[in-house]
Amino acid sequence: MSKRPNSQAQFERAKQLIPGGVNSPARAFGGVGGTPVFIDRGDGAYLFDIDGNQYIDYIGSWGPHILGHRHPAIVDALQGALHRGTSFGAPTVQESELAELIIDAVPSVEMVRMVNSGTEATMSAIRVARGYTGRDAIIKFTGCYHGHVDSLLVSAGSGALTHGVPSSPGIPAGGTQDTLLLEYNDIDGLKAAFEARGSEIAAIILEPVVGNMGVVVPVEGFLEACRELCSQHGSVLIFDEVMTGFRLSYGGAQQLFGVTPDMTTMGKIVGGGLPVGAYGGKKEIMQAVSPVGPVYQAGTLSGNPLAMASGIATLKTLKELNPYDELAERTTRLAAGLSDAAEAAGIPHSLAQVGSMFTLFFNPEPVLNYSISSRNDTKAFSRFFHGLLDRGVYLPCSQFEAIFVSAAHSNEDLAATLDAARAVFAEW
Ligand SMILES: *Cc1c(COP(=O)(O)O)cnc(C)c1O
């Protein structure tokens, strides 16, 4: 008997109306099987579905809710903004206020432009880097996700250092011919690429800590090599901090690792649960953007007042609360606890964690790149996922995602999660 008949019925309905029943494929349970859970509401660390089940939420809307659902500061800010109107298509003071908070927080950002999603942020940053350098080629690492931008939806062609091929129908071959693909953490491959083509390379784009092939941590010297090679060859280093920004520290991965890129893309937490993306960087580069410079980029709803209010409240609260040390400590306890439980049950696994994001890989090897991650035992993950879901714990529905802990998760929530995991492994 399903514990979720209403979700099942609504999924059948949605599938008739929306491709796959979802507005973003990651929600469709494709990697784990079964029926997506339809959510009625969220509160703090919890989700409540339309069948009346409660879950401890480790997705946080895939990243934004580092403060938990419906944080009072965000709810108040949104209510205030709503009274003044939802969109004007003219400047507001709040746009500068959020820009100031971002510039103050993120070491590389001297100027910033708001957009509406992470995808828009990376798409725009790539365009600016190309416009600024007058070059076309970009370097991307296999397994890093930067949104559904044509030039970044790319798989490896045959042989190293060849141009990539589109990983989705609908992208012309020309859309990816200037994207060079390398394996994450491959410092030698990166050096070789710059030796061969350095003067053609507009930018490197990367997740400074990867969340999108599961959590993958940069090896010692990798971020530094990216920085050094870009400086040597006049290329723009872009950190895609859509996931890591305001999560790994208030200043993102770049603050945590002490490596400063030329440009940074943001999303997720910067909007506190509303649709916000942002890209920023050195003033000299950002002044290439229209209307100051020649690189065109625009948006009817960019800098939307509700979205700005939510972002401002989120960043102010994070700055004041400074929850990062405690979040990292609690996440370490949860991640190590899950790893220990898998160990005790004799289940091959490895663990990767930075701050409040981690992945328990059903893979005995440490996952350092996509080749290794592609060997994860996804069947084992599905069992783990559904076992936990049935016990009231909501993980991301794919082995290739990060589990997020929020400031709203209590020690009791973490302990209950570990108990649930032990129960799942006991039946393995
Ligand atoms: C989520 C994500 C994106 C895309 O953001 P959207 O808001 O979904 O368009 C880009 N880069 C990274 C690193 C992400 O995690």
PDB file of C-alpha atoms and ligand atoms in Angstrom, residues 24 62 116-122 144-148 205-212 240-244 265-268 275-277 401 404, ligand 1:
ATOM      1  CA  SER A  24      12.655  20.531 -13.746  1.00  0.00           C
ATOM      2  CA  TRP A  62      18.216  22.020  -3.938  1.00  0.00           C
ATOM      3  CA  ASN A 116      16.672  35.346 -12.436  1.00  0.00           C
ATOM      4  CA  SER A 117      18.401  31.973 -12.234  1.00  0.00           C
ATOM      5  CA  GLY A 118      21.761  30.287 -11.954  1.00  0.00           C
ATOM      6  CA  THR A 119      21.545  29.347 -15.611  1.00  0.00           C
ATOM      7  CA  GLU A 120      21.191  32.975 -16.614  1.00  0.00           C
ATOM      8  CA  ALA A 121      24.140  33.869 -14.404  1.00  0.00           C
ATOM      9  CA  THR A 122      26.522  31.347 -16.013  1.00  0.00           C
ATOM     10  CA  CYS A 144      30.287  20.057 -13.326  1.00  0.00           C
ATOM     11  CA  TYR A 145      26.807  21.442 -13.960  1.00  0.00           C
ATOM     12  CA  HIS A 146      26.335  25.093 -14.829  1.00  0.00           C
ATOM     13  CA  GLY A 147      22.658  25.175 -15.794  1.00  0.00           C
ATOM     14  CA  HIS A 148      21.067  24.423 -19.151  1.00  0.00           C
ATOM     15  CA  ILE A 205      34.309  27.837 -15.596  1.00  0.00           C
ATOM     16  CA  LEU A 206      34.128  25.446 -12.669  1.00  0.00           C
ATOM     17  CA  GLU A 207      32.378  24.585  -9.449  1.00  0.00           C
ATOM     18  CA  PRO A 208      35.121  25.285  -6.867  1.00  0.00           C
ATOM     19  CA  VAL A 209      33.607  22.460  -4.834  1.00  0.00           C
ATOM     20  CA  VAL A 210      31.427  20.304  -7.052  1.00  0.00           C
ATOM     21  CA  GLY A 211      27.894  19.483  -5.977  1.00  0.00           C
ATOM     22  CA  ASN A 212      26.536  18.176  -9.250  1.00  0.00           C
ATOM     23  CA  ASP A 240      30.339  28.955 -10.468  1.00  0.00           C
ATOM     24  CA  GLU A 241      29.248  29.408  -6.869  1.00  0.00           C
ATOM     25  CA  VAL A 242      25.535  29.001  -7.561  1.00  0.00           C
ATOM     26  CA  MET A 243      25.571  26.138  -5.062  1.00  0.00           C
ATOM     27  CA  THR A 244      28.572  26.947  -2.845  1.00  0.00           C
ATOM     28  CA  THR A 265      28.202  33.267 -10.582  1.00  0.00           C
ATOM     29  CA  MET A 266      25.611  32.955  -7.833  1.00  0.00           C
ATOM     30  CA  GLY A 267      22.070  31.686  -7.389  1.00  0.00           C
ATOM     31  CA  LYS A 268      20.174  29.509  -4.916  1.00  0.00           C
ATOM     32  CA  PRO A 275      14.257  33.153  -8.335  1.00  0.00           C
ATOM     33  CA  VAL A 276      17.525  35.110  -8.204  1.00  0.00           C
ATOM     34  CA  GLY A 277      20.826  34.637  -9.941  1.00  0.00           C
ATOM     35  CA  GLU A 401      23.573  15.377  -5.802  1.00  0.00           C
ATOM     36  CA  PHE A 404      22.330  19.886   2.445  1.00  0.00           C
TER      37      PHE A 404
HETATM   38  C1  LIG B   1      21.837  24.859  -9.682  1.00  0.00           C
HETATM   39  C2  LIG B   1      23.064  25.217 -10.370  1.00  0.00           C
HETATM   40  C3  LIG B   1      23.053  25.984 -11.549  1.00  0.00           C
HETATM   41  C4  LIG B   1      21.789  26.347 -12.277  1.00  0.00           C
HETATM   42  O1  LIG B   1      20.969  27.191 -11.533  1.00  0.00           O
HETATM   43  P1  LIG B   1      19.411  27.297 -11.947  1.00  0.00           P
HETATM   44  O2  LIG B   1      18.888  28.336 -11.009  1.00  0.00           O
HETATM   45  O3  LIG B   1      18.842  25.933 -11.734  1.00  0.00           O
HETATM   46  O4  LIG B   1      19.359  27.714 -13.352  1.00  0.00           O
HETATM   47  C5  LIG B   1      24.258  26.400 -12.078  1.00  0.00           C
HETATM   48  N1  LIG B   1      25.415  26.072 -11.494  1.00  0.00           N
HETATM   49  C6  LIG B   1      25.468  25.324 -10.365  1.00  0.00           C
HETATM   50  C7  LIG B   1      26.793  25.017  -9.748  1.00  0.00           C
HETATM   51  C8  LIG B   1      24.303  24.858  -9.779  1.00  0.00           C
HETATM   52  O5  LIG B   1      24.365  24.091  -8.691  1.00  0.00           O
END
